[in-house]
Amino acid sequence: MTSRPPQMQAIILVGFMGAGKSSVGPVLAEHMSWRFEDLDDRIERREKQRVAEIFRNAGESEFRRAEHEALQELLQELQSGSKKVVALGGGAFVQESNIGLIEAANLPTVFLDAGVDELWARCRRQSEKQGMERPLLGSVEGFRELYEKRRQHYLRASLRLETGGKAVEDIVAELIRALDLGPRRGRQGETK
Ligand code: S3P
């Protein structure tokens, strides 16, 4: 079992598109009485554009620059005491410079994993039902190839959790057990 670092400031959720980072994150944050943050939201606030627009207007490399800067800013803020569950976009924990920053901050990282067919099905559903725009969704072949290429990086996370066919609440319960996060916390982080 992975044990919790003594003064944990954040838990970082990583994984491919459709892994459930943005569904698991808020439920885990609620358990911890911490805030939830999606790094893509910070990027959009800083750049004053939607992620899809950054890709369209400036290209992926510009998005990666914005993503790296947003991550740096977030990690800096965590040093001043705020506690958060953070969901990273699917390409963030792939860039060596980002992995380096997170490892240097000594924060626990959780790789939410699922079979690539399920990830694809979830993303297609989100795009059809919620109009979610993912610039890198592309074709099923490209999606599979990108997943295979990235998986080795995701495996550097402190913990891997299989999410295939599981309800969000069950994934969170598993994560709490694996990271030894204990009973629900009160506002100041005390258990209740
Ligand atoms: C990306 C995933 C997206 C978003 C951007 C790039 C990627 O986030 O950051 O479109 O490279 O896989 P989600 O993983 O939340 O879809």
XYZ file of C-alpha atoms and ligand atoms in Angstrom:
208
model
C 0.000 0.000 0.000
C 1.218 3.519 -0.821
C 1.356 5.614 2.337
C 0.415 9.246 2.569
C 3.264 11.807 2.688
C 3.125 13.644 6.057
C 1.968 17.040 4.814
C 0.077 16.278 1.683
C -0.992 19.462 -0.093
C -2.607 17.953 -3.148
C -3.504 14.794 -4.989
C -2.883 14.882 -8.720
C -5.093 12.806 -11.017
C -3.559 11.828 -14.340
C -4.586 9.641 -17.249
C -5.842 9.646 -20.788
C -8.898 11.480 -22.146
C -12.050 9.875 -20.752
C -10.262 8.351 -17.735
C -12.690 10.003 -15.295
C -10.313 12.571 -13.757
C -12.992 15.281 -13.782
C -15.660 12.976 -12.316
C -13.501 11.357 -9.639
C -11.770 14.631 -8.661
C -14.739 16.532 -7.183
C -15.945 13.487 -5.187
C -12.474 12.924 -3.751
C -12.135 16.650 -2.991
C -15.447 16.527 -1.119
C -14.106 13.629 0.961
C -10.963 15.585 1.811
C -12.839 18.892 2.303
C -10.394 20.316 -0.189
C -11.020 22.249 -3.392
C -11.112 20.551 -6.768
C -9.262 22.086 -9.699
C -9.177 21.074 -13.335
C -5.910 22.395 -14.799
C -7.648 23.012 -18.149
C -9.928 25.557 -16.403
C -6.893 27.459 -15.139
C -5.392 27.432 -18.642
C -8.635 28.835 -20.075
C -8.763 31.591 -17.433
C -5.131 32.565 -17.970
C -5.294 32.482 -21.757
C -8.857 33.862 -21.964
C -9.708 31.207 -24.532
C -11.252 27.750 -24.489
C -8.810 24.841 -24.809
C -10.229 24.003 -28.248
C -9.694 27.609 -29.369
C -6.060 27.598 -28.233
C -5.503 24.455 -30.326
C -7.315 26.010 -33.303
C -5.757 29.460 -33.106
C -2.248 28.726 -31.933
C -1.631 24.974 -32.212
C -0.720 22.236 -29.761
C 2.768 23.522 -28.903
C 1.300 26.814 -27.727
C -1.253 24.893 -25.659
C 1.584 22.889 -24.058
C 3.386 26.126 -23.176
C 0.212 27.480 -21.560
C -0.330 24.172 -19.765
C 3.204 24.156 -18.339
C 2.890 27.738 -17.100
C -0.491 27.040 -15.529
C 0.946 24.007 -13.739
C 3.892 26.042 -12.458
C 1.496 28.674 -11.117
C -0.692 26.058 -9.447
C 2.253 24.324 -7.746
C 3.482 27.683 -6.512
C 0.067 28.397 -4.973
C 0.032 25.026 -3.246
C 3.219 26.015 -1.445
C 1.343 28.815 0.267
C -0.964 26.317 1.948
C -4.004 25.699 -0.251
C -4.985 22.045 -0.541
C -6.468 20.638 -3.687
C -7.404 17.636 -5.717
C -6.177 18.432 -9.216
C -7.156 16.857 -12.531
C -4.565 17.238 -15.275
C -5.437 17.156 -18.972
C -4.491 13.923 -20.739
C -1.263 15.299 -22.216
C 0.104 17.056 -19.138
C 1.698 14.100 -17.338
C 3.492 13.172 -20.542
C 5.680 16.247 -20.938
C 8.954 15.590 -19.115
C 9.081 19.181 -17.827
C 5.669 18.788 -16.159
C 6.492 15.396 -14.654
C 9.703 16.892 -13.275
C 7.818 19.739 -11.573
C 5.294 17.377 -9.984
C 7.927 14.885 -8.838
C 10.000 17.704 -7.344
C 6.911 18.864 -5.423
C 6.628 15.322 -4.024
C 2.882 15.151 -4.564
C 1.042 11.845 -4.896
C -0.140 11.160 -8.430
C -2.913 8.737 -9.333
C -3.168 7.216 -12.806
C -6.821 6.505 -13.593
C -6.731 3.795 -16.219
C -9.245 1.919 -18.349
C -9.136 -0.108 -21.523
C -8.728 2.044 -24.602
C -12.065 0.888 -26.068
C -13.884 2.079 -22.964
C -11.969 5.388 -22.964
C -12.938 5.918 -26.604
C -16.596 5.055 -25.909
C -16.714 7.483 -22.941
C -15.195 10.317 -25.004
C -17.583 9.682 -27.922
C -20.522 9.733 -25.503
C -19.347 12.977 -23.906
C -18.911 14.576 -27.289
C -22.353 13.458 -28.553
C -24.347 14.026 -25.351
C -22.573 17.026 -23.816
C -20.982 18.566 -26.902
C -17.585 18.220 -25.226
C -14.901 19.335 -27.660
C -11.587 17.471 -27.472
C -9.090 18.654 -30.081
C -7.107 15.402 -29.951
C -10.021 12.973 -30.125
C -9.546 12.292 -33.857
C -9.966 8.767 -35.193
C -10.163 5.593 -33.112
C -6.824 4.432 -34.598
C -5.068 7.707 -33.688
C -6.663 7.635 -30.225
C -5.395 4.104 -29.605
C -1.901 4.977 -30.844
C -1.693 8.073 -28.645
C -2.871 6.086 -25.605
C -0.211 3.387 -26.182
C 2.480 6.056 -26.523
C 1.461 7.871 -23.357
C 0.769 4.928 -21.067
C 4.441 4.468 -20.087
C 4.433 8.051 -18.753
C 1.197 7.627 -16.811
C 2.730 4.541 -15.203
C 5.208 6.814 -13.438
C 2.345 7.939 -11.172
C 2.497 6.839 -7.525
C -0.621 4.699 -7.945
C -2.580 3.128 -10.820
C -6.302 2.536 -10.440
C -8.372 0.548 -12.872
C -11.652 2.390 -13.509
C -13.174 0.184 -16.222
C -16.838 -0.549 -15.512
C -16.673 1.007 -12.013
C -18.889 3.702 -10.489
C -17.186 6.974 -9.477
C -17.973 6.376 -5.783
C -16.294 2.954 -5.905
C -13.191 4.376 -7.599
C -12.967 7.083 -4.935
C -13.409 4.530 -2.141
C -10.574 2.456 -3.627
C -8.352 5.505 -3.925
C -9.032 6.513 -0.321
C -8.058 3.030 0.842
C -4.945 2.855 -1.349
C -3.643 6.279 -0.274
C -4.759 5.713 3.312
C -6.787 8.924 3.313
C -8.974 7.854 6.200
C -12.468 9.051 7.150
C -14.070 12.191 5.775
C -12.343 15.383 6.883
C -13.796 18.589 8.295
C -13.004 22.093 7.069
C -9.616 22.329 8.776
C -8.637 18.863 7.681
C -9.651 17.234 10.993
C -11.497 13.943 10.648
C -15.212 13.817 11.363
C -5.583 16.696 -23.930
C -6.631 16.364 -23.090
C -7.639 17.361 -22.664
C -7.106 18.789 -22.778
C -6.516 19.007 -24.135
C -5.372 18.065 -24.446
C -4.612 15.637 -24.293
O -8.022 17.108 -21.311
O -6.121 19.038 -21.814
O -7.545 18.841 -25.069
O -3.523 15.973 -24.783
O -4.926 14.452 -24.083
P -8.862 15.796 -20.849
O -7.878 14.705 -20.565
O -9.554 16.252 -19.611
O -9.797 15.450 -21.943
